[in-house]
Tab-separated table of C-alpha atoms in Angstrom:
chain	number	residue	atom	x	y	z
X	583	MET	CA	0.154	0.057	0.033
X	584	ARG	CA	1.000	3.153	-0.930
X	585	THR	CA	1.809	6.126	1.620
X	586	LEU	CA	0.479	8.828	1.219
X	587	SER	CA	2.176	12.455	1.501
X	588	THR	CA	2.218	16.062	1.882
X	589	PRO	CA	4.300	19.133	0.084
X	590	SER	CA	6.258	20.247	3.313
X	591	PRO	CA	5.266	24.734	2.738
X	592	ALA	CA	8.689	24.441	2.538
X	593	LEU	CA	8.231	23.382	-0.981
X	594	ILE	CA	7.232	27.396	-1.207
X	595	PHE	CA	9.412	29.184	0.971
X	596	PRO	CA	13.525	29.191	1.694
X	597	PRO	CA	13.825	28.125	4.769
X	598	ASN	CA	15.259	30.758	6.338
X	599	SER	CA	12.100	32.482	5.239
X	600	PRO	CA	9.022	34.325	8.188
X	601	GLY	CA	6.723	31.619	6.906
X	602	PHE	CA	8.551	28.941	7.363
X	603	GLN	CA	10.330	29.511	11.114
X	604	ASN	CA	7.157	29.994	12.962
X	605	GLY	CA	6.389	26.260	12.257
X	606	ARG	CA	8.598	23.467	12.536
X	607	GLY	CA	10.325	20.839	10.114
X	608	SER	CA	9.841	17.078	9.420
X	609	SER	CA	12.214	14.271	10.325
X	610	THR	CA	11.302	11.950	6.316
X	611	SER	CA	13.174	16.259	4.762
X	612	SER	CA	13.867	14.292	1.521
X	613	SER	CA	16.580	18.134	1.472
X	614	SER	CA	17.795	20.229	4.294
X	615	VAL	CA	20.168	23.107	2.595
X	616	THR	CA	20.553	26.429	4.168
X	617	GLY	CA	19.605	29.839	1.771
X	618	GLU	CA	17.638	27.737	-0.641
X	619	THR	CA	14.237	26.673	-1.449
X	620	VAL	CA	13.580	22.354	-0.202
X	621	ALA	CA	10.476	20.481	-1.148
X	622	MET	CA	9.971	18.486	1.420
X	623	VAL	CA	7.691	15.019	1.467
X	624	HIS	CA	6.012	14.812	5.207
X	625	SER	CA	2.830	11.806	6.059
X	626	PRO	CA	-0.563	13.298	6.947
X	627	PRO	CA	-0.902	14.560	10.613
X	628	PRO	CA	-2.432	11.589	12.945
X	629	THR	CA	-5.742	11.059	13.548
X	630	ARG	CA	-5.074	11.815	17.561
X	631	LEU	CA	-2.011	13.338	20.147
X	632	THR	CA	-1.752	10.261	22.297
X	633	HIS	CA	-0.285	12.675	25.566
X	634	PRO	CA	-2.898	13.901	28.112
X	635	LEU	CA	-2.286	17.670	28.444
X	636	ILE	CA	-1.568	17.710	24.714
X	637	ARG	CA	-5.516	16.043	24.116
X	638	LEU	CA	-6.634	18.167	27.186
X	639	ALA	CA	-6.129	21.093	24.456
X	640	SER	CA	-6.619	19.641	22.233
X	641	LYS	CA	-10.072	19.388	23.459
X	642	HIS	CA	-10.683	23.171	24.060
X	643	GLN	CA	-8.668	24.379	21.102
X	644	LYS	CA	-11.414	21.880	19.232
X	645	GLU	CA	-14.823	23.567	21.050
X	646	GLN	CA	-12.890	27.073	19.976
X	647	ALA	CA	-12.742	26.242	16.645
X	648	ASN	CA	-15.267	27.186	14.736
X	649	ILE	CA	-14.703	27.013	11.409
X	650	ASP	CA	-14.450	22.977	12.214
X	651	ARG	CA	-18.483	23.412	12.255
X	652	LEU	CA	-18.056	23.769	8.166
X	653	PRO	CA	-19.481	20.655	5.571
X	654	ASP	CA	-16.981	19.353	3.307
X	655	HIS	CA	-18.595	21.484	0.782
X	656	SER	CA	-17.738	24.854	1.928
X	657	MET	CA	-14.433	23.972	3.529
X	658	ILE	CA	-12.990	23.506	-0.441
X	659	GLN	CA	-14.496	26.313	-1.426
X	660	ILE	CA	-12.430	28.944	0.546
X	661	PHE	CA	-9.815	26.852	0.062
X	662	SER	CA	-10.541	27.131	-3.986
X	663	PHE	CA	-9.203	30.857	-2.950
X	664	LEU	CA	-5.943	29.575	-1.427
X	665	PRO	CA	-2.469	29.997	-4.489
X	666	THR	CA	-0.747	26.694	-4.247
X	667	ASN	CA	1.710	27.103	-1.320
X	668	GLN	CA	-0.873	28.076	1.627
X	669	LEU	CA	-2.716	25.241	0.072
X	670	CYS	CA	0.240	23.152	1.058
X	671	ARG	CA	-0.218	24.499	4.862
X	672	CYS	CA	-4.129	23.668	5.585
X	673	ALA	CA	-2.905	19.978	4.541
X	674	ARG	CA	-0.883	19.603	7.763
X	675	VAL	CA	-3.866	21.327	9.470
X	676	CYS	CA	-4.904	17.988	10.442
X	677	ARG	CA	-6.610	14.674	8.752
X	678	ARG	CA	-9.595	16.141	7.994
X	679	TRP	CA	-8.512	19.238	6.034
X	680	TYR	CA	-5.696	17.274	4.731
X	681	ASN	CA	-7.923	15.333	2.425
X	682	LEU	CA	-10.037	18.325	2.094
X	683	ALA	CA	-7.415	20.110	0.455
X	684	TRP	CA	-6.043	16.942	-1.994
X	685	ASP	CA	-9.327	17.301	-3.205
X	686	PRO	CA	-9.065	17.050	-7.075
X	687	ARG	CA	-11.248	20.138	-7.292
X	688	LEU	CA	-8.846	22.395	-5.896
X	689	TRP	CA	-6.208	20.717	-8.563
X	690	ARG	CA	-7.668	21.713	-11.661
X	691	THR	CA	-4.526	24.776	-11.212
X	692	ILE	CA	-1.061	25.293	-9.841
X	693	ARG	CA	0.712	28.458	-9.154
X	694	LEU	CA	4.348	29.368	-8.274
X	695	THR	CA	6.467	32.462	-8.064
X	696	GLY	CA	9.478	33.836	-6.757
X	697	GLU	CA	12.954	33.959	-7.445
X	698	THR	CA	14.294	31.971	-5.877
X	699	ILE	CA	11.443	28.970	-6.158
X	700	ASN	CA	13.353	25.018	-6.454
X	701	VAL	CA	10.493	25.745	-9.319
X	702	ASP	CA	11.909	21.748	-10.494
X	703	ARG	CA	11.346	20.158	-8.080
X	704	ALA	CA	8.091	21.689	-6.418
X	705	LEU	CA	6.457	21.052	-9.674
X	706	LYS	CA	7.949	16.984	-8.874
X	707	VAL	CA	6.957	16.132	-5.546
X	708	LEU	CA	3.567	18.131	-6.007
X	709	THR	CA	2.966	15.992	-8.996
X	710	ARG	CA	4.196	13.076	-7.337
X	711	ARG	CA	1.277	13.417	-5.416
X	712	LEU	CA	-1.954	15.048	-7.282
X	713	CYS	CA	-0.683	11.477	-9.503
X	714	GLN	CA	-1.610	8.895	-6.473
X	715	ASP	CA	-4.378	7.635	-7.557
X	716	THR	CA	-3.885	7.808	-10.818
X	717	PRO	CA	0.504	6.932	-10.969
X	718	ASN	CA	2.221	8.764	-12.978
X	719	VAL	CA	-0.571	10.475	-14.661
X	720	CYS	CA	-1.831	13.942	-13.819
X	721	LEU	CA	-6.058	14.188	-15.537
X	722	MET	CA	-6.617	17.148	-13.370
X	723	LEU	CA	-5.054	19.390	-13.575
X	724	GLU	CA	-5.751	22.174	-16.792
X	725	THR	CA	-3.536	25.344	-15.551
X	726	VAL	CA	0.026	25.929	-14.259
X	727	ILE	CA	1.068	29.356	-13.490
X	728	VAL	CA	4.870	29.722	-12.735
X	729	SER	CA	5.871	33.183	-14.250
X	730	GLY	CA	8.058	34.719	-12.676
X	731	CYS	CA	10.410	31.515	-11.242
X	732	ARG	CA	13.159	32.208	-12.542
X	733	ARG	CA	15.110	28.970	-11.318
X	734	LEU	CA	13.110	27.360	-13.308
X	735	THR	CA	14.265	24.946	-16.360
X	736	ASP	CA	13.618	22.517	-18.971
X	737	ARG	CA	14.112	19.752	-16.542
X	738	GLY	CA	10.680	21.004	-14.592
X	739	LEU	CA	9.086	21.805	-18.419
X	740	TYR	CA	9.961	18.131	-18.703
X	741	THR	CA	8.037	16.985	-15.997
X	742	ILE	CA	5.223	19.008	-16.693
X	743	ALA	CA	4.855	17.132	-20.134
X	744	GLN	CA	5.144	13.509	-19.123
X	745	CYS	CA	2.461	14.229	-16.061
X	746	CYS	CA	-0.262	16.349	-17.212
X	747	PRO	CA	-1.311	16.464	-20.538
X	748	GLU	CA	-4.744	17.188	-19.390
X	749	LEU	CA	-2.912	20.613	-19.967
X	750	ARG	CA	-4.534	23.202	-21.352
X	751	ARG	CA	-2.737	26.281	-19.718
X	752	LEU	CA	0.772	27.003	-19.886
X	753	GLU	CA	2.828	31.135	-18.363
X	754	VAL	CA	6.121	30.335	-17.225
X	755	SER	CA	6.347	34.683	-19.041
X	756	GLY	CA	10.092	36.118	-16.864
X	757	CYS	CA	11.397	31.792	-17.103
X	758	TYR	CA	14.948	32.220	-18.369
X	759	ASN	CA	15.572	29.327	-18.198
X	760	ILE	CA	13.782	27.494	-20.782
X	761	SER	CA	14.671	26.060	-24.424
X	762	ASN	CA	13.246	25.368	-26.969
X	763	GLU	CA	13.213	20.926	-27.216
X	764	ALA	CA	11.159	21.948	-23.832
X	765	VAL	CA	8.964	23.837	-25.499
X	766	PHE	CA	9.032	21.620	-28.190
X	767	ASP	CA	8.465	18.499	-25.878
X	768	VAL	CA	5.023	20.159	-24.217
X	769	VAL	CA	3.054	21.443	-27.116
X	770	SER	CA	3.776	17.524	-28.079
X	771	LEU	CA	2.632	15.833	-25.350
X	772	CYS	CA	-0.011	17.689	-24.184
X	773	PRO	CA	-2.433	17.654	-27.335
X	774	ASN	CA	-5.781	19.564	-25.645
X	775	LEU	CA	-3.233	22.856	-24.507
X	776	GLU	CA	-4.786	26.407	-25.808
X	777	HIS	CA	-2.855	29.017	-23.587
X	778	LEU	CA	1.213	29.423	-23.465
X	779	ASP	CA	3.114	32.970	-22.217
X	780	VAL	CA	6.224	32.582	-22.802
X	781	SER	CA	6.933	36.115	-23.212
X	782	GLY	CA	10.583	37.341	-21.696
X	783	CYS	CA	11.500	33.257	-22.450
X	784	SER	CA	14.990	35.170	-24.595
X	785	LYS	CA	16.203	31.875	-25.514
X	786	VAL	CA	12.417	30.149	-26.952
X	787	THR	CA	12.812	30.713	-30.956
X	788	CYS	CA	9.722	28.725	-32.162
X	789	ILE	CA	7.185	26.881	-31.911
X	790	SER	CA	6.753	22.609	-32.349
X	791	LEU	CA	6.366	19.271	-31.821
X	792	THR	CA	8.672	17.392	-31.747
X	793	ARG	CA	10.709	15.032	-34.560
X	794	GLU	CA	9.073	12.319	-32.725
X	795	ALA	CA	6.242	13.228	-32.875
X	796	SER	CA	5.945	14.320	-35.996
X	797	ILE	CA	6.740	10.901	-37.799
X	798	LYS	CA	3.764	9.066	-35.199
X	799	LEU	CA	1.060	11.620	-36.904
X	800	SER	CA	-0.004	11.729	-39.379
X	801	PRO	CA	1.224	14.713	-41.979
X	802	LEU	CA	-1.808	16.352	-42.067
X	803	HIS	CA	-2.317	15.907	-37.838
X	804	GLY	CA	1.763	16.917	-37.784
X	805	LYS	CA	0.763	20.174	-38.020
X	806	GLN	CA	-1.832	20.665	-35.981
X	807	ILE	CA	-1.265	22.335	-32.555
X	808	SER	CA	-4.673	23.330	-30.744
X	809	ILE	CA	-2.815	26.390	-29.057
X	810	ARG	CA	-5.070	29.609	-29.798
X	811	TYR	CA	-3.529	32.249	-27.884
X	812	LEU	CA	0.447	32.462	-27.920
X	813	ASP	CA	2.265	35.367	-25.913
X	814	MET	CA	5.834	35.930	-27.013
X	815	THR	CA	6.496	39.615	-26.134
X	816	ASP	CA	10.127	39.897	-25.069
X	817	CYS	CA	11.207	36.867	-27.187
X	818	PHE	CA	14.249	38.893	-28.238
X	819	VAL	CA	15.332	36.425	-30.802
X	820	LEU	CA	13.198	35.400	-32.446
X	821	GLU	CA	13.080	35.907	-36.102
X	822	ASP	CA	11.181	35.574	-39.859
X	823	GLU	CA	11.915	31.556	-39.504
X	824	GLY	CA	10.856	31.196	-35.984
X	825	LEU	CA	7.516	32.646	-37.085
X	826	HIS	CA	6.953	30.529	-40.222
X	827	THR	CA	6.927	27.679	-38.643
X	828	ILE	CA	4.941	28.748	-35.211
X	829	ALA	CA	2.151	29.079	-38.403
X	830	ALA	CA	2.621	26.026	-39.645
X	831	HIS	CA	2.164	24.358	-36.448
X	832	CYS	CA	0.083	26.477	-34.780
X	833	THR	CA	-3.090	26.541	-37.275
X	834	GLN	CA	-5.431	27.532	-35.398
X	835	LEU	CA	-3.944	31.293	-33.608
X	836	THR	CA	-6.781	33.640	-32.820
X	837	HIS	CA	-4.408	36.232	-30.147
X	838	LEU	CA	-0.379	36.512	-30.549
X	839	TYR	CA	1.279	39.219	-29.021
X	840	LEU	CA	4.547	39.625	-30.511
X	841	ARG	CA	5.484	42.999	-28.851
X	842	ARG	CA	8.694	43.817	-28.839
X	843	CYS	CA	10.064	40.896	-31.036
X	844	VAL	CA	12.825	43.101	-32.822
X	845	ARG	CA	13.540	41.269	-35.617
X	846	ILE	CA	9.634	39.976	-37.463
X	847	THR	CA	9.973	41.531	-40.646
X	848	ASP	CA	6.786	41.986	-43.643
X	849	GLU	CA	8.359	38.998	-44.725
X	850	GLY	CA	7.247	37.218	-40.764
X	851	LEU	CA	3.331	39.108	-41.357
X	852	ARG	CA	3.481	37.097	-45.337
X	853	TYR	CA	3.467	33.726	-43.358
X	854	LEU	CA	1.816	34.655	-39.933
X	855	MET	CA	-0.914	35.227	-42.494
X	856	ILE	CA	-1.173	31.855	-45.458
X	857	TYR	CA	-2.270	29.898	-42.456
X	858	CYS	CA	-2.368	31.566	-39.475
X	859	THR	CA	-6.169	32.840	-41.104
X	860	SER	CA	-7.851	33.226	-37.489
X	861	ILE	CA	-7.061	35.791	-35.472
X	862	LYS	CA	-9.038	38.286	-33.734
X	863	GLU	CA	-5.547	40.190	-32.080
X	864	LEU	CA	-1.782	41.022	-32.666
X	865	SER	CA	-0.094	42.627	-31.423
X	866	VAL	CA	3.729	43.372	-32.760
X	867	SER	CA	4.278	47.189	-30.811
X	868	ASP	CA	8.233	47.655	-31.266
X	869	CYS	CA	8.645	45.717	-34.012
X	870	ARG	CA	10.793	48.060	-36.380
X	871	PHE	CA	10.925	46.711	-39.582
X	872	VAL	CA	6.527	46.547	-39.542
X	873	SER	CA	6.150	48.410	-42.355
X	874	ASP	CA	3.210	49.429	-44.334
X	875	PHE	CA	3.564	46.446	-46.363
X	876	GLY	CA	3.647	44.125	-43.593
X	877	MET	CA	0.035	46.488	-43.126
X	878	ARG	CA	-1.273	45.317	-46.034
X	879	GLU	CA	-0.620	41.686	-45.184
X	880	ILE	CA	-2.160	42.279	-41.890
X	881	ALA	CA	-4.725	43.426	-43.199
X	882	LYS	CA	-5.659	40.101	-45.160
X	883	LEU	CA	-7.407	39.152	-41.647
X	884	GLU	CA	-10.196	41.415	-42.434
X	885	SER	CA	-13.067	41.041	-40.435
X	886	ARG	CA	-11.969	38.651	-38.287
X	887	LEU	CA	-8.946	41.748	-36.335
X	888	ARG	CA	-10.325	43.094	-33.605
X	889	TYR	CA	-7.503	44.489	-32.266
X	890	LEU	CA	-4.323	45.828	-33.612
X	891	SER	CA	-1.283	47.683	-31.610
X	892	ILE	CA	2.148	48.307	-33.748
X	893	ALA	CA	2.360	51.368	-31.890
X	894	HIS	CA	6.176	52.479	-31.791
X	895	CYS	CA	6.290	51.238	-35.819
X	896	GLY	CA	7.718	54.321	-36.963
X	897	ARG	CA	8.044	53.177	-40.678
X	898	ILE	CA	4.305	52.497	-40.367
X	899	THR	CA	2.242	55.780	-42.525
X	900	ASP	CA	-0.553	57.039	-43.512
X	901	VAL	CA	-0.412	54.249	-46.088
X	902	GLY	CA	-0.176	51.041	-44.043
X	903	ILE	CA	-3.633	52.366	-42.115
X	904	ARG	CA	-5.911	52.589	-45.122
X	905	TYR	CA	-4.944	49.002	-46.014
X	906	ILE	CA	-5.959	48.309	-42.186
X	907	ALA	CA	-9.587	49.949	-42.616
X	908	LYS	CA	-10.156	49.231	-45.853
X	909	TYR	CA	-10.478	45.848	-45.346
X	910	CYS	CA	-10.631	45.157	-41.414
X	911	SER	CA	-13.944	47.298	-41.156
X	912	LYS	CA	-14.688	45.549	-37.477
X	913	LEU	CA	-12.053	46.366	-36.133
X	914	ARG	CA	-12.063	47.339	-31.614
X	915	TYR	CA	-9.071	48.585	-30.735
X	916	LEU	CA	-5.830	50.054	-32.602
X	917	ASN	CA	-3.456	50.919	-31.220
X	918	ALA	CA	-0.446	52.994	-33.018
X	919	ARG	CA	1.626	55.817	-30.801
X	920	GLY	CA	4.557	56.976	-31.462
X	921	CYS	CA	3.501	56.921	-35.568
X	922	GLU	CA	4.977	59.349	-36.034
X	923	GLY	CA	3.788	58.767	-40.326
X	924	ILE	CA	-0.161	58.660	-38.957
X	925	THR	CA	-1.531	62.030	-40.698
X	926	ASP	CA	-4.813	63.480	-40.892
X	927	HIS	CA	-5.857	61.710	-43.639
X	928	GLY	CA	-4.813	58.424	-41.725
X	929	VAL	CA	-7.727	59.089	-38.976
X	930	GLU	CA	-10.221	60.175	-41.697
X	931	TYR	CA	-9.176	57.129	-43.138
X	932	LEU	CA	-10.136	54.483	-39.777
X	933	ALA	CA	-12.590	56.873	-38.940
X	934	LYS	CA	-14.768	56.361	-42.280
X	935	ASN	CA	-14.260	52.588	-42.704
X	936	CYS	CA	-13.975	51.092	-38.979
X	937	THR	CA	-17.212	53.407	-37.169
X	938	LYS	CA	-17.208	50.159	-33.773
X	939	LEU	CA	-13.965	52.057	-32.702
X	940	LYS	CA	-13.771	51.337	-29.278
X	941	SER	CA	-10.436	52.156	-27.927
X	942	LEU	CA	-7.678	54.048	-30.045
X	943	ASP	CA	-4.096	55.212	-29.216
X	944	ILE	CA	-2.373	57.885	-31.883
X	945	GLY	CA	-0.766	59.554	-28.546
X	946	LYS	CA	2.653	60.792	-30.226
X	947	CYS	CA	1.542	60.932	-33.581
X	948	PRO	CA	2.204	64.434	-33.915
X	949	LEU	CA	0.577	64.802	-37.225
X	950	VAL	CA	-2.293	64.416	-35.575
X	951	SER	CA	-4.223	67.374	-35.168
X	952	ASP	CA	-8.389	68.710	-34.752
X	953	THR	CA	-9.013	68.023	-38.461
X	954	GLY	CA	-8.175	64.022	-37.540
X	955	LEU	CA	-10.327	64.774	-33.712
X	956	GLU	CA	-13.820	65.719	-36.082
X	957	PHE	CA	-13.255	63.330	-38.108
X	958	LEU	CA	-13.107	60.481	-34.912
X	959	ALA	CA	-15.557	62.342	-33.362
X	960	LEU	CA	-18.176	61.985	-36.516
X	961	ASN	CA	-17.953	58.824	-36.928
X	962	CYS	CA	-17.060	56.601	-34.424
X	963	PHE	CA	-19.999	57.634	-31.680
X	964	ASN	CA	-19.331	54.082	-29.420
X	965	LEU	CA	-15.266	55.736	-29.022
X	966	LYS	CA	-14.592	55.285	-25.413
X	967	ARG	CA	-11.585	55.370	-24.469
X	968	LEU	CA	-8.774	58.003	-26.723
X	969	SER	CA	-5.271	58.342	-25.952
X	970	LEU	CA	-3.939	61.700	-27.907
X	971	LYS	CA	-0.653	61.408	-25.296
X	972	SER	CA	1.687	63.864	-26.720
X	973	CYS	CA	0.048	65.159	-29.441
X	974	GLU	CA	1.416	68.747	-29.734
X	975	SER	CA	-0.596	69.830	-32.494
X	976	ILE	CA	-4.699	69.170	-30.447
X	977	THR	CA	-5.675	71.730	-28.739
X	978	GLY	CA	-8.722	72.805	-26.391
X	979	GLN	CA	-11.254	72.922	-30.067
X	980	GLY	CA	-10.670	69.318	-30.646
X	981	LEU	CA	-11.425	67.800	-27.748
X	982	GLN	CA	-14.384	69.241	-27.554
X	983	ILE	CA	-16.300	68.091	-29.747
X	984	VAL	CA	-15.256	64.868	-29.607
X	985	ALA	CA	-16.940	65.026	-25.746
X	986	ALA	CA	-20.107	66.457	-27.305
X	987	ASN	CA	-20.371	63.238	-29.533
X	988	CYS	CA	-19.645	60.496	-27.992
X	989	PHE	CA	-21.246	60.124	-25.236
X	990	ASP	CA	-19.608	57.133	-24.164
X	991	LEU	CA	-16.552	58.455	-23.654
X	992	GLN	CA	-14.745	56.869	-20.496
X	993	MET	CA	-10.749	57.757	-21.168
X	994	LEU	CA	-8.983	60.940	-22.383
X	995	ASN	CA	-5.697	60.911	-21.916
X	996	VAL	CA	-4.489	64.368	-23.245
X	997	GLN	CA	-1.236	64.622	-21.172
X	998	ASP	CA	1.561	67.248	-22.655
X	999	CYS	CA	-0.914	68.726	-24.326
X	1000	GLU	CA	-1.914	72.367	-24.726
X	1001	VAL	CA	-5.936	72.167	-23.755
X	1002	SER	CA	-6.504	75.129	-21.802
X	1003	VAL	CA	-9.379	74.008	-18.860
X	1004	ASP	CA	-12.437	75.440	-19.856
X	1005	ALA	CA	-11.470	72.388	-23.299
X	1006	LEU	CA	-10.881	70.364	-19.947
X	1007	ARG	CA	-14.420	71.311	-18.222
X	1008	PHE	CA	-16.602	70.600	-21.177
X	1009	VAL	CA	-14.949	67.213	-21.093
X	1010	LYS	CA	-16.165	66.517	-18.133
X	1011	ARG	CA	-19.542	67.704	-18.719
X	1012	HIS	CA	-20.451	66.012	-21.499
X	1013	CYS	CA	-18.699	63.030	-21.309
X	1014	LYS	CA	-20.059	61.896	-17.356
X	1015	ARG	CA	-18.026	59.014	-16.676
X	1016	CYS	CA	-15.121	60.035	-18.487
X	1017	ILE	CA	-11.407	59.749	-16.050
X	1018	ILE	CA	-9.328	62.841	-18.480
X	1019	GLU	CA	-5.244	62.134	-17.468
X	1020	HIS	CA	-3.566	65.469	-18.323
X	1021	THR	CA	-0.812	67.413	-16.501
X	1022	ASN	CA	-2.339	70.989	-16.839
X	1023	PRO	CA	-2.256	72.020	-13.019
X	1024	ALA	CA	-5.259	74.075	-12.793
X	1025	PHE	CA	-7.192	71.912	-13.815
X	1026	PHE	CA	-8.681	69.466	-11.199
């Protein structure tokens, strides 16, 4: 018969942290290295205490503990709000809490944070405990979030890939020690994975199946990875060739974020549009090599595109905006901050064709003036968020036109704009729910 065990709170906290010092370690600890987070395995708490004095004190405490009167389903509901480390702590209180804390319904998600955590060992211990009823497989685990855990390595991801076939969401942002091979293992062995966040993982340059998985699957299925949400923000070494491979394998993508992937060019976007025709949200902010030709490729998404961020793409002008405005008529969000080539003509194309626009950021576009705001006000009545930060040509007159027509405006950013206090008060009177971000000390 297998002996049940519980990961200690030390699995989450370093031994010298205050949270660990309040409790006592166990003689069954698997490691006692000073200064680093370790994983420990404990047996479940004893059913009863044998010493008479301790038993008397325990009886008195039990009478005072109103929480013990709650039924199991209420306790499980309370436990469901606790992070992974606190859930492990609760499992050490008593046998009843131990059994409740390891209820499968509470372990659909593992969330670990902290730079000092030995994440590889933590994942190994947790998955081993969760695999006791179904050896070597965690059928209930669907989400793993270990963002910011810099000690996570390929070994930890391999543990997830081997033990969690039902995984649907994985977030490892900021874990810069993981490589392509570990990511390949996860997407190959977790066929239901839909949400993948590898932002800040500078060694990741591609998303693909392993060679073994590609051989086992048919040629058609071998190109079908079920990922729909992919965040590769700050993956600096991602190039067009890698984006081509991603597009060819992840054809079901609907949300793709490539912020600050500075090596991506228009050619990479051409590959993307060939394979991924269902994209609804796309960000290529700070991709300085993306130009109007890239906008022509993105425009092939047509009415499916709802969110687009091209902030600080200095090569984009009115020509690129015109492509988007002409074909992507259902666009709801556009961030074009810092695209200094955009003028009132580009805003006019956008306003007349994307009339359902709800959020627009054209800050630091010095060529946009009150004329462009007038086109927005007369066509985009559903506008809720508008950022005009550092637009040197904007005046109070343009803001008044917007406020008089866009009654649902909820956020207006006019920081570093030369607008009068009277204009700001006019906006506040007409758009009562609007929060105005400004740098005018006379308006409050």
